[in-house]
Amino acid sequence: MIVAETVTDLRRALAPSRGKDRIALVPTMGCLHEGHASLIRKARGLADIVVVSIYVNPLQFGPNEDFDRYPRTFEADKALCASEGADIIFHPASLYPEGGPQVTLTVDDKLADTLCGAHRPGHFDGVATVVNMLFNIVQPEIAVFGEKDWQQLTIIRRMVADLQLPVEIIGGETVREADGLAMSSRNRYLGEDARRQAVALSRALLSMRTEAAAGMHNTSELLIEARKVLATAAIVPEYLDIRDANTLQPLEKLRPGTPARAFIAAKVGNARLIDNMPLGIHAQTHEPDPQTEKQP
Ligand code: PAF
């Protein structure tokens, strides 16, 4: 496994593979866990060369966020990448010129000024800018992103479509702890009590999923159920909502043919955690949708 610390080193490492091998990129900010391992395995199964980038991108952190204390665990990350069969780690000290970049990408408010973006101004502009740079540097055929960051995944898919970027985006399912907590680098901020509380996030999403499958299709009713679960753990969510999974627009009702997803973010102890889950509706219980169902 090669560790490339500069763009020049990375390009040199990839030169023999260009035009010959299928290259996959797994972009990360390090502090790798089983969730990242599953993304690397997915990439490994789809490509000849797997590049894992490890870069804590300052552009996607707000002034009062955790950029300085974001865990940097390079030696452990390197061991995980090696054991998952990554070929190259791209680990630059910085990707931006002195004084910061003067040209960056802007994501439209419809996708970026909602859910996490509403609470983290500029965050998705920073993500889009760095991911676009990583695509330009690595020039992968495919790139794998976790579904835990569903809004990020949606925005990256849209960026690739809008900017005609020649890369296929693959989503990797969220990996969970045994009790359901979504794996996240920020889980290590949780103390014992907060760790116990944190499981309420996935339980709240699961309660909506169960009720939806049983026939509850009004999103306001589903959200009331989820809030009850959160209340038992004294969690006040930053946001809790059900959206169209593709457009991220709010949904009043679950309908066949419209993929719905429940989203949550909450501060638990010292950690800001996010999670999401798809909501399916039971085929037997759905009401006919005049838009999608043909009359006999
Ligand atoms: O999901 C992440 O870890 C980051 O947002 C990403 C995609 C690596 C960009 O910095």
PDB file of C-alpha atoms and ligand atoms in Angstrom:
ATOM      1  CA  MET A   1       0.000   0.000   0.000  1.00  0.00           C
ATOM      2  CA  ILE A   2       1.338   3.416  -0.988  1.00  0.00           C
ATOM      3  CA  VAL A   3       0.852   6.539   1.141  1.00  0.00           C
ATOM      4  CA  ALA A   4       0.864   9.652  -1.071  1.00  0.00           C
ATOM      5  CA  GLU A   5       1.196  12.936   0.790  1.00  0.00           C
ATOM      6  CA  THR A   6       1.165  15.307  -2.166  1.00  0.00           C
ATOM      7  CA  VAL A   7      -0.843  15.599  -5.372  1.00  0.00           C
ATOM      8  CA  THR A   8       2.357  14.906  -7.338  1.00  0.00           C
ATOM      9  CA  ASP A   9       3.021  11.686  -5.393  1.00  0.00           C
ATOM     10  CA  LEU A  10      -0.570  10.581  -5.866  1.00  0.00           C
ATOM     11  CA  ARG A  11      -0.487  11.221  -9.619  1.00  0.00           C
ATOM     12  CA  ARG A  12       2.818   9.366  -9.876  1.00  0.00           C
ATOM     13  CA  ALA A  13       1.365   6.398  -7.959  1.00  0.00           C
ATOM     14  CA  LEU A  14      -1.672   6.267 -10.238  1.00  0.00           C
ATOM     15  CA  ALA A  15       0.179   6.834 -13.539  1.00  0.00           C
ATOM     16  CA  PRO A  16       0.683   3.103 -14.367  1.00  0.00           C
ATOM     17  CA  SER A  17      -3.067   2.466 -13.853  1.00  0.00           C
ATOM     18  CA  ARG A  18      -4.456   5.308 -15.962  1.00  0.00           C
ATOM     19  CA  GLY A  19      -6.529   4.090 -18.899  1.00  0.00           C
ATOM     20  CA  LYS A  20      -5.905   0.489 -17.844  1.00  0.00           C
ATOM     21  CA  ASP A  21      -7.381  -0.108 -14.398  1.00  0.00           C
ATOM     22  CA  ARG A  22     -10.706   0.862 -12.868  1.00  0.00           C
ATOM     23  CA  ILE A  23      -9.957   3.307 -10.073  1.00  0.00           C
ATOM     24  CA  ALA A  24     -12.257   3.753  -7.067  1.00  0.00           C
ATOM     25  CA  LEU A  25     -12.039   6.600  -4.573  1.00  0.00           C
ATOM     26  CA  VAL A  26     -13.306   6.432  -0.988  1.00  0.00           C
ATOM     27  CA  PRO A  27     -13.145  10.012   0.350  1.00  0.00           C
ATOM     28  CA  THR A  28     -12.857  10.246   4.150  1.00  0.00           C
ATOM     29  CA  MET A  29     -11.740  12.572   6.894  1.00  0.00           C
ATOM     30  CA  GLY A  30      -9.983   9.735   8.713  1.00  0.00           C
ATOM     31  CA  CYS A  31     -10.786   8.378  12.174  1.00  0.00           C
ATOM     32  CA  LEU A  32     -11.873   5.318  10.243  1.00  0.00           C
ATOM     33  CA  HIS A  33     -14.281   2.761  11.680  1.00  0.00           C
ATOM     34  CA  GLU A  34     -16.244  -0.264  10.478  1.00  0.00           C
ATOM     35  CA  GLY A  35     -18.527   2.016   8.429  1.00  0.00           C
ATOM     36  CA  HIS A  36     -15.530   3.210   6.389  1.00  0.00           C
ATOM     37  CA  ALA A  37     -14.206  -0.354   6.212  1.00  0.00           C
ATOM     38  CA  SER A  38     -17.459  -1.420   4.557  1.00  0.00           C
ATOM     39  CA  LEU A  39     -17.080   1.398   1.978  1.00  0.00           C
ATOM     40  CA  ILE A  40     -13.516   0.315   1.229  1.00  0.00           C
ATOM     41  CA  ARG A  41     -14.704  -3.300   0.830  1.00  0.00           C
ATOM     42  CA  LYS A  42     -17.426  -2.127  -1.544  1.00  0.00           C
ATOM     43  CA  ALA A  43     -14.866  -0.189  -3.587  1.00  0.00           C
ATOM     44  CA  ARG A  44     -12.528  -3.210  -3.517  1.00  0.00           C
ATOM     45  CA  GLY A  45     -15.262  -5.353  -5.068  1.00  0.00           C
ATOM     46  CA  LEU A  46     -15.905  -2.840  -7.866  1.00  0.00           C
ATOM     47  CA  ALA A  47     -12.461  -1.629  -8.899  1.00  0.00           C
ATOM     48  CA  ASP A  48      -8.874  -2.672  -9.609  1.00  0.00           C
ATOM     49  CA  ILE A  49      -7.287   0.161  -7.649  1.00  0.00           C
ATOM     50  CA  VAL A  50      -8.753   1.565  -4.432  1.00  0.00           C
ATOM     51  CA  VAL A  51      -7.673   5.012  -3.262  1.00  0.00           C
ATOM     52  CA  VAL A  52      -8.741   6.163   0.225  1.00  0.00           C
ATOM     53  CA  SER A  53      -8.346   9.890   0.799  1.00  0.00           C
ATOM     54  CA  ILE A  54      -7.866  11.069   4.369  1.00  0.00           C
ATOM     55  CA  TYR A  55      -8.196  14.816   4.720  1.00  0.00           C
ATOM     56  CA  VAL A  56      -9.955  16.874   7.381  1.00  0.00           C
ATOM     57  CA  ASN A  57     -11.311  19.577   5.099  1.00  0.00           C
ATOM     58  CA  PRO A  58     -11.288  22.978   6.854  1.00  0.00           C
ATOM     59  CA  LEU A  59     -13.677  24.426   4.271  1.00  0.00           C
ATOM     60  CA  GLN A  60     -16.628  22.343   5.516  1.00  0.00           C
ATOM     61  CA  PHE A  61     -16.334  23.335   9.199  1.00  0.00           C
ATOM     62  CA  GLY A  62     -17.981  26.440  10.635  1.00  0.00           C
ATOM     63  CA  PRO A  63     -16.052  28.768  12.988  1.00  0.00           C
ATOM     64  CA  ASN A  64     -17.608  27.190  16.124  1.00  0.00           C
ATOM     65  CA  GLU A  65     -17.408  23.591  14.957  1.00  0.00           C
ATOM     66  CA  ASP A  66     -15.000  20.787  15.818  1.00  0.00           C
ATOM     67  CA  PHE A  67     -12.278  21.222  13.150  1.00  0.00           C
ATOM     68  CA  ASP A  68      -9.459  21.545  15.718  1.00  0.00           C
ATOM     69  CA  ARG A  69     -10.581  18.648  17.895  1.00  0.00           C
ATOM     70  CA  TYR A  70     -11.705  16.393  15.024  1.00  0.00           C
ATOM     71  CA  PRO A  71      -9.889  13.117  15.812  1.00  0.00           C
ATOM     72  CA  ARG A  72      -6.774  12.528  13.708  1.00  0.00           C
ATOM     73  CA  THR A  73      -5.762   8.861  13.999  1.00  0.00           C
ATOM     74  CA  PHE A  74      -3.540   8.305  10.974  1.00  0.00           C
ATOM     75  CA  GLU A  75      -1.610   5.225  12.148  1.00  0.00           C
ATOM     76  CA  ALA A  76      -4.816   3.338  13.016  1.00  0.00           C
ATOM     77  CA  ASP A  77      -6.410   4.530   9.743  1.00  0.00           C
ATOM     78  CA  LYS A  78      -3.423   3.241   7.792  1.00  0.00           C
ATOM     79  CA  ALA A  79      -3.720  -0.178   9.456  1.00  0.00           C
ATOM     80  CA  LEU A  80      -7.450  -0.364   8.648  1.00  0.00           C
ATOM     81  CA  CYS A  81      -6.857   0.624   4.989  1.00  0.00           C
ATOM     82  CA  ALA A  82      -4.129  -2.019   4.691  1.00  0.00           C
ATOM     83  CA  SER A  83      -6.294  -4.734   6.226  1.00  0.00           C
ATOM     84  CA  GLU A  84      -9.181  -3.875   3.856  1.00  0.00           C
ATOM     85  CA  GLY A  85      -6.876  -4.085   0.835  1.00  0.00           C
ATOM     86  CA  ALA A  86      -6.699  -0.407  -0.159  1.00  0.00           C
ATOM     87  CA  ASP A  87      -3.929   0.258  -2.681  1.00  0.00           C
ATOM     88  CA  ILE A  88      -3.232   3.927  -2.018  1.00  0.00           C
ATOM     89  CA  ILE A  89      -3.899   6.366   0.808  1.00  0.00           C
ATOM     90  CA  PHE A  90      -3.976  10.000  -0.262  1.00  0.00           C
ATOM     91  CA  HIS A  91      -3.131  11.998   2.868  1.00  0.00           C
ATOM     92  CA  PRO A  92      -2.282  15.592   1.949  1.00  0.00           C
ATOM     93  CA  ALA A  93      -1.264  18.095   4.629  1.00  0.00           C
ATOM     94  CA  SER A  94      -3.361  20.739   2.853  1.00  0.00           C
ATOM     95  CA  LEU A  95      -5.245  20.980  -0.420  1.00  0.00           C
ATOM     96  CA  TYR A  96      -5.672  24.753  -0.491  1.00  0.00           C
ATOM     97  CA  PRO A  97      -3.293  27.592  -1.283  1.00  0.00           C
ATOM     98  CA  GLU A  98      -2.031  29.901   1.460  1.00  0.00           C
ATOM     99  CA  GLY A  99      -4.914  32.171   2.486  1.00  0.00           C
ATOM    100  CA  GLY A 100      -7.561  29.711   1.242  1.00  0.00           C
ATOM    101  CA  PRO A 101      -9.084  29.143  -2.198  1.00  0.00           C
ATOM    102  CA  GLN A 102     -10.578  32.040  -4.164  1.00  0.00           C
ATOM    103  CA  VAL A 103     -12.758  29.869  -6.370  1.00  0.00           C
ATOM    104  CA  THR A 104     -15.168  27.412  -4.741  1.00  0.00           C
ATOM    105  CA  LEU A 105     -18.436  25.635  -5.559  1.00  0.00           C
ATOM    106  CA  THR A 106     -21.849  26.760  -4.305  1.00  0.00           C
ATOM    107  CA  VAL A 107     -24.690  24.308  -3.776  1.00  0.00           C
ATOM    108  CA  ASP A 108     -28.209  25.621  -4.433  1.00  0.00           C
ATOM    109  CA  ASP A 109     -30.255  26.383  -1.279  1.00  0.00           C
ATOM    110  CA  LYS A 110     -32.925  23.829  -2.245  1.00  0.00           C
ATOM    111  CA  LEU A 111     -30.440  21.058  -1.428  1.00  0.00           C
ATOM    112  CA  ALA A 112     -28.003  22.818   0.877  1.00  0.00           C
ATOM    113  CA  ASP A 113     -30.073  25.140   3.062  1.00  0.00           C
ATOM    114  CA  THR A 114     -32.132  22.409   4.674  1.00  0.00           C
ATOM    115  CA  LEU A 115     -31.591  19.606   7.227  1.00  0.00           C
ATOM    116  CA  CYS A 116     -27.874  19.769   8.195  1.00  0.00           C
ATOM    117  CA  GLY A 117     -27.214  22.695   5.869  1.00  0.00           C
ATOM    118  CA  ALA A 118     -29.746  24.880   7.706  1.00  0.00           C
ATOM    119  CA  HIS A 119     -27.631  24.472  10.855  1.00  0.00           C
ATOM    120  CA  ARG A 120     -24.197  24.467   9.202  1.00  0.00           C
ATOM    121  CA  PRO A 121     -24.043  27.426   6.794  1.00  0.00           C
ATOM    122  CA  GLY A 122     -21.527  26.865   3.985  1.00  0.00           C
ATOM    123  CA  HIS A 123     -20.912  23.246   5.002  1.00  0.00           C
ATOM    124  CA  PHE A 124     -22.054  21.688   1.739  1.00  0.00           C
ATOM    125  CA  ASP A 125     -20.232  24.292  -0.368  1.00  0.00           C
ATOM    126  CA  GLY A 126     -17.078  23.140   1.433  1.00  0.00           C
ATOM    127  CA  VAL A 127     -17.927  19.474   0.854  1.00  0.00           C
ATOM    128  CA  ALA A 128     -18.730  19.984  -2.845  1.00  0.00           C
ATOM    129  CA  THR A 129     -15.544  21.999  -3.370  1.00  0.00           C
ATOM    130  CA  VAL A 130     -13.237  19.416  -1.796  1.00  0.00           C
ATOM    131  CA  VAL A 131     -14.966  16.409  -3.366  1.00  0.00           C
ATOM    132  CA  ASN A 132     -14.752  18.050  -6.788  1.00  0.00           C
ATOM    133  CA  MET A 133     -11.026  18.670  -6.147  1.00  0.00           C
ATOM    134  CA  LEU A 134     -10.512  15.063  -5.062  1.00  0.00           C
ATOM    135  CA  PHE A 135     -12.280  13.888  -8.231  1.00  0.00           C
ATOM    136  CA  ASN A 136      -9.966  16.103 -10.309  1.00  0.00           C
ATOM    137  CA  ILE A 137      -6.860  14.880  -8.505  1.00  0.00           C
ATOM    138  CA  VAL A 138      -7.658  11.148  -8.410  1.00  0.00           C
ATOM    139  CA  GLN A 139      -9.844  10.976 -11.550  1.00  0.00           C
ATOM    140  CA  PRO A 140     -11.632   7.852 -10.331  1.00  0.00           C
ATOM    141  CA  GLU A 141     -14.165   5.899 -12.382  1.00  0.00           C
ATOM    142  CA  ILE A 142     -16.210   5.359  -9.226  1.00  0.00           C
ATOM    143  CA  ALA A 143     -16.465   6.956  -5.804  1.00  0.00           C
ATOM    144  CA  VAL A 144     -18.101   5.440  -2.717  1.00  0.00           C
ATOM    145  CA  PHE A 145     -19.867   7.514  -0.035  1.00  0.00           C
ATOM    146  CA  GLY A 146     -21.768   6.435   3.078  1.00  0.00           C
ATOM    147  CA  GLU A 147     -25.546   6.684   3.169  1.00  0.00           C
ATOM    148  CA  LYS A 148     -25.335   7.931   6.767  1.00  0.00           C
ATOM    149  CA  ASP A 149     -24.546  11.331   5.215  1.00  0.00           C
ATOM    150  CA  TRP A 150     -27.563  11.078   2.908  1.00  0.00           C
ATOM    151  CA  GLN A 151     -27.808  14.812   2.240  1.00  0.00           C
ATOM    152  CA  GLN A 152     -24.125  14.857   1.292  1.00  0.00           C
ATOM    153  CA  LEU A 153     -24.623  11.838  -0.976  1.00  0.00           C
ATOM    154  CA  THR A 154     -27.622  13.513  -2.643  1.00  0.00           C
ATOM    155  CA  ILE A 155     -25.672  16.729  -3.218  1.00  0.00           C
ATOM    156  CA  ILE A 156     -22.678  14.872  -4.642  1.00  0.00           C
ATOM    157  CA  ARG A 157     -24.906  12.926  -7.021  1.00  0.00           C
ATOM    158  CA  ARG A 158     -26.418  16.232  -8.145  1.00  0.00           C
ATOM    159  CA  MET A 159     -22.977  17.845  -8.494  1.00  0.00           C
ATOM    160  CA  VAL A 160     -21.817  14.975 -10.699  1.00  0.00           C
ATOM    161  CA  ALA A 161     -24.942  15.299 -12.873  1.00  0.00           C
ATOM    162  CA  ASP A 162     -24.918  19.109 -13.089  1.00  0.00           C
ATOM    163  CA  LEU A 163     -21.171  19.411 -13.764  1.00  0.00           C
ATOM    164  CA  GLN A 164     -21.025  16.343 -16.049  1.00  0.00           C
ATOM    165  CA  LEU A 165     -18.291  14.745 -13.972  1.00  0.00           C
ATOM    166  CA  PRO A 166     -17.193  11.361 -15.363  1.00  0.00           C
ATOM    167  CA  VAL A 167     -17.514   9.435 -12.097  1.00  0.00           C
ATOM    168  CA  GLU A 168     -20.107   6.942 -10.916  1.00  0.00           C
ATOM    169  CA  ILE A 169     -21.333   7.557  -7.370  1.00  0.00           C
ATOM    170  CA  ILE A 170     -22.026   4.499  -5.219  1.00  0.00           C
ATOM    171  CA  GLY A 171     -23.777   4.667  -1.842  1.00  0.00           C
ATOM    172  CA  GLY A 172     -22.779   2.348   1.001  1.00  0.00           C
ATOM    173  CA  GLU A 173     -25.314   1.317   3.642  1.00  0.00           C
ATOM    174  CA  THR A 174     -24.979   2.715   7.151  1.00  0.00           C
ATOM    175  CA  VAL A 175     -23.194   0.346   9.501  1.00  0.00           C
ATOM    176  CA  ARG A 176     -24.626   0.227  13.031  1.00  0.00           C
ATOM    177  CA  GLU A 177     -23.476  -0.805  16.482  1.00  0.00           C
ATOM    178  CA  ALA A 178     -25.293  -3.815  17.972  1.00  0.00           C
ATOM    179  CA  ASP A 179     -27.864  -1.523  19.647  1.00  0.00           C
ATOM    180  CA  GLY A 180     -28.570   0.393  16.421  1.00  0.00           C
ATOM    181  CA  LEU A 181     -26.424   3.522  16.850  1.00  0.00           C
ATOM    182  CA  ALA A 182     -25.053   4.542  13.443  1.00  0.00           C
ATOM    183  CA  MET A 183     -21.259   4.322  13.360  1.00  0.00           C
ATOM    184  CA  SER A 184     -19.618   7.726  13.205  1.00  0.00           C
ATOM    185  CA  SER A 185     -16.195   9.175  13.876  1.00  0.00           C
ATOM    186  CA  ARG A 186     -17.935  11.571  16.282  1.00  0.00           C
ATOM    187  CA  ASN A 187     -19.248   8.704  18.468  1.00  0.00           C
ATOM    188  CA  ARG A 188     -15.915   8.832  20.258  1.00  0.00           C
ATOM    189  CA  TYR A 189     -16.959  12.199  21.749  1.00  0.00           C
ATOM    190  CA  LEU A 190     -19.731  10.386  23.668  1.00  0.00           C
ATOM    191  CA  GLY A 191     -19.302   9.762  27.385  1.00  0.00           C
ATOM    192  CA  GLU A 192     -21.003   6.755  29.006  1.00  0.00           C
ATOM    193  CA  ASP A 193     -24.342   8.478  29.661  1.00  0.00           C
ATOM    194  CA  ALA A 194     -24.438  10.168  26.271  1.00  0.00           C
ATOM    195  CA  ARG A 195     -23.637   6.864  24.584  1.00  0.00           C
ATOM    196  CA  ARG A 196     -26.692   5.326  26.297  1.00  0.00           C
ATOM    197  CA  GLN A 197     -28.871   8.286  25.240  1.00  0.00           C
ATOM    198  CA  ALA A 198     -27.585   8.249  21.653  1.00  0.00           C
ATOM    199  CA  VAL A 199     -29.322   4.999  20.773  1.00  0.00           C
ATOM    200  CA  ALA A 200     -32.632   6.911  20.895  1.00  0.00           C
ATOM    201  CA  LEU A 201     -31.802   8.467  17.489  1.00  0.00           C
ATOM    202  CA  SER A 202     -31.928   5.182  15.611  1.00  0.00           C
ATOM    203  CA  ARG A 203     -34.847   3.981  17.784  1.00  0.00           C
ATOM    204  CA  ALA A 204     -36.836   7.092  16.847  1.00  0.00           C
ATOM    205  CA  LEU A 205     -36.187   6.451  13.141  1.00  0.00           C
ATOM    206  CA  LEU A 206     -37.036   2.790  13.574  1.00  0.00           C
ATOM    207  CA  SER A 207     -40.326   3.651  15.299  1.00  0.00           C
ATOM    208  CA  MET A 208     -41.340   5.663  12.212  1.00  0.00           C
ATOM    209  CA  ARG A 209     -40.270   2.869   9.943  1.00  0.00           C
ATOM    210  CA  THR A 210     -42.346   0.345  11.875  1.00  0.00           C
ATOM    211  CA  GLU A 211     -45.427   2.588  12.017  1.00  0.00           C
ATOM    212  CA  ALA A 212     -45.111   3.443   8.313  1.00  0.00           C
ATOM    213  CA  ALA A 213     -44.940  -0.231   7.397  1.00  0.00           C
ATOM    214  CA  ALA A 214     -48.030  -0.835   9.565  1.00  0.00           C
ATOM    215  CA  GLY A 215     -50.042   1.773   7.662  1.00  0.00           C
ATOM    216  CA  MET A 216     -49.386   5.176   9.291  1.00  0.00           C
ATOM    217  CA  HIS A 217     -48.723   7.402   6.288  1.00  0.00           C
ATOM    218  CA  ASN A 218     -49.190  10.953   7.583  1.00  0.00           C
ATOM    219  CA  THR A 219     -45.714  12.248   8.234  1.00  0.00           C
ATOM    220  CA  SER A 220     -46.876  14.529  11.071  1.00  0.00           C
ATOM    221  CA  GLU A 221     -48.254  11.476  12.925  1.00  0.00           C
ATOM    222  CA  LEU A 222     -45.058   9.537  12.317  1.00  0.00           C
ATOM    223  CA  LEU A 223     -42.984  12.425  13.642  1.00  0.00           C
ATOM    224  CA  ILE A 224     -45.085  12.538  16.828  1.00  0.00           C
ATOM    225  CA  GLU A 225     -44.231   8.857  17.417  1.00  0.00           C
ATOM    226  CA  ALA A 226     -40.530   9.548  16.936  1.00  0.00           C
ATOM    227  CA  ARG A 227     -40.601  12.541  19.301  1.00  0.00           C
ATOM    228  CA  LYS A 228     -42.074  10.289  22.008  1.00  0.00           C
ATOM    229  CA  VAL A 229     -39.062   7.971  21.685  1.00  0.00           C
ATOM    230  CA  LEU A 230     -36.635  10.905  21.824  1.00  0.00           C
ATOM    231  CA  ALA A 231     -38.396  12.315  24.889  1.00  0.00           C
ATOM    232  CA  THR A 232     -37.725   9.103  26.829  1.00  0.00           C
ATOM    233  CA  ALA A 233     -33.998   9.810  26.386  1.00  0.00           C
ATOM    234  CA  ALA A 234     -34.390  13.577  26.957  1.00  0.00           C
ATOM    235  CA  ILE A 235     -33.183  14.318  23.422  1.00  0.00           C
ATOM    236  CA  VAL A 236     -34.305  17.501  21.713  1.00  0.00           C
ATOM    237  CA  PRO A 237     -33.496  17.095  18.025  1.00  0.00           C
ATOM    238  CA  GLU A 238     -31.861  19.828  15.985  1.00  0.00           C
ATOM    239  CA  TYR A 239     -34.101  18.559  13.225  1.00  0.00           C
ATOM    240  CA  LEU A 240     -36.365  15.548  12.737  1.00  0.00           C
ATOM    241  CA  ASP A 241     -38.157  15.255   9.442  1.00  0.00           C
ATOM    242  CA  ILE A 242     -39.385  13.030   6.644  1.00  0.00           C
ATOM    243  CA  ARG A 243     -38.328  14.013   3.157  1.00  0.00           C
ATOM    244  CA  ASP A 244     -38.394  12.859  -0.435  1.00  0.00           C
ATOM    245  CA  ALA A 245     -35.180  10.824  -0.554  1.00  0.00           C
ATOM    246  CA  ASN A 246     -34.134  12.236  -3.931  1.00  0.00           C
ATOM    247  CA  THR A 247     -35.099  15.913  -3.729  1.00  0.00           C
ATOM    248  CA  LEU A 248     -34.949  16.320   0.092  1.00  0.00           C
ATOM    249  CA  GLN A 249     -38.219  18.266  -0.126  1.00  0.00           C
ATOM    250  CA  PRO A 250     -40.723  17.836   2.759  1.00  0.00           C
ATOM    251  CA  LEU A 251     -43.465  15.216   2.453  1.00  0.00           C
ATOM    252  CA  GLU A 252     -46.893  15.421   4.082  1.00  0.00           C
ATOM    253  CA  LYS A 253     -47.803  11.867   3.283  1.00  0.00           C
ATOM    254  CA  LEU A 254     -45.972   8.689   2.308  1.00  0.00           C
ATOM    255  CA  ARG A 255     -47.043   7.615  -1.143  1.00  0.00           C
ATOM    256  CA  PRO A 256     -46.176   4.653  -3.327  1.00  0.00           C
ATOM    257  CA  GLY A 257     -43.619   5.654  -5.917  1.00  0.00           C
ATOM    258  CA  THR A 258     -42.121   8.458  -3.806  1.00  0.00           C
ATOM    259  CA  PRO A 259     -39.078   7.221  -1.893  1.00  0.00           C
ATOM    260  CA  ALA A 260     -39.313   8.636   1.627  1.00  0.00           C
ATOM    261  CA  ARG A 261     -36.551   8.949   4.173  1.00  0.00           C
ATOM    262  CA  ALA A 262     -36.566  10.027   7.802  1.00  0.00           C
ATOM    263  CA  PHE A 263     -33.745  12.292   8.968  1.00  0.00           C
ATOM    264  CA  ILE A 264     -32.522  13.297  12.406  1.00  0.00           C
ATOM    265  CA  ALA A 265     -29.728  15.371  13.943  1.00  0.00           C
ATOM    266  CA  ALA A 266     -29.236  15.969  17.651  1.00  0.00           C
ATOM    267  CA  LYS A 267     -26.602  17.139  20.061  1.00  0.00           C
ATOM    268  CA  VAL A 268     -25.987  14.297  22.493  1.00  0.00           C
ATOM    269  CA  GLY A 269     -23.439  15.108  25.184  1.00  0.00           C
ATOM    270  CA  ASN A 270     -20.513  16.654  23.314  1.00  0.00           C
ATOM    271  CA  ALA A 271     -21.370  15.141  19.958  1.00  0.00           C
ATOM    272  CA  ARG A 272     -23.603  16.318  17.155  1.00  0.00           C
ATOM    273  CA  LEU A 273     -24.962  13.106  15.640  1.00  0.00           C
ATOM    274  CA  ILE A 274     -26.968  12.476  12.479  1.00  0.00           C
ATOM    275  CA  ASP A 275     -28.835   9.470  11.144  1.00  0.00           C
ATOM    276  CA  ASN A 276     -31.453   8.580   8.531  1.00  0.00           C
ATOM    277  CA  MET A 277     -33.520   5.610   7.388  1.00  0.00           C
ATOM    278  CA  PRO A 278     -35.747   4.784   4.426  1.00  0.00           C
ATOM    279  CA  LEU A 279     -39.459   4.499   5.175  1.00  0.00           C
ATOM    280  CA  GLY A 280     -41.297   1.870   3.200  1.00  0.00           C
ATOM    281  CA  ILE A 281     -45.049   1.551   3.035  1.00  0.00           C
ATOM    282  CA  HIS A 282     -46.876  -1.731   3.143  1.00  0.00           C
ATOM    283  CA  ALA A 283     -48.131  -2.690  -0.318  1.00  0.00           C
ATOM    284  CA  GLN A 284     -51.506  -3.788   1.098  1.00  0.00           C
ATOM    285  CA  THR A 285     -52.156  -0.666   3.093  1.00  0.00           C
ATOM    286  CA  HIS A 286     -51.422   2.144   0.671  1.00  0.00           C
ATOM    287  CA  GLU A 287     -54.186   4.334  -0.614  1.00  0.00           C
ATOM    288  CA  PRO A 288     -54.532   4.583  -4.402  1.00  0.00           C
ATOM    289  CA  ASP A 289     -52.468   7.481  -5.704  1.00  0.00           C
ATOM    290  CA  PRO A 290     -54.304   9.282  -8.517  1.00  0.00           C
ATOM    291  CA  GLN A 291     -50.971  10.501  -9.909  1.00  0.00           C
ATOM    292  CA  THR A 292     -49.380   7.091 -10.282  1.00  0.00           C
ATOM    293  CA  GLU A 293     -52.126   4.491 -10.336  1.00  0.00           C
ATOM    294  CA  LYS A 294     -54.045   3.822 -13.547  1.00  0.00           C
ATOM    295  CA  GLN A 295     -57.829   3.539 -13.390  1.00  0.00           C
ATOM    296  CA  PRO A 296     -59.149   0.145 -14.532  1.00  0.00           C
TER     297      PRO A 296
HETATM  298  O1  PAF B   1     -18.037  12.443   4.584  1.00  0.00           O
HETATM  299  C1  PAF B   1     -16.888  12.901   4.801  1.00  0.00           C
HETATM  300  O2  PAF B   1     -16.081  12.305   5.511  1.00  0.00           O
HETATM  301  C2  PAF B   1     -16.495  14.235   4.191  1.00  0.00           C
HETATM  302  O3  PAF B   1     -17.573  15.113   4.153  1.00  0.00           O
HETATM  303  C3  PAF B   1     -15.848  14.080   2.796  1.00  0.00           C
HETATM  304  C4  PAF B   1     -16.816  13.499   1.795  1.00  0.00           C
HETATM  305  C5  PAF B   1     -14.617  13.201   2.898  1.00  0.00           C
HETATM  306  C6  PAF B   1     -15.417  15.458   2.276  1.00  0.00           C
HETATM  307  O4  PAF B   1     -14.503  16.065   3.128  1.00  0.00           O
END
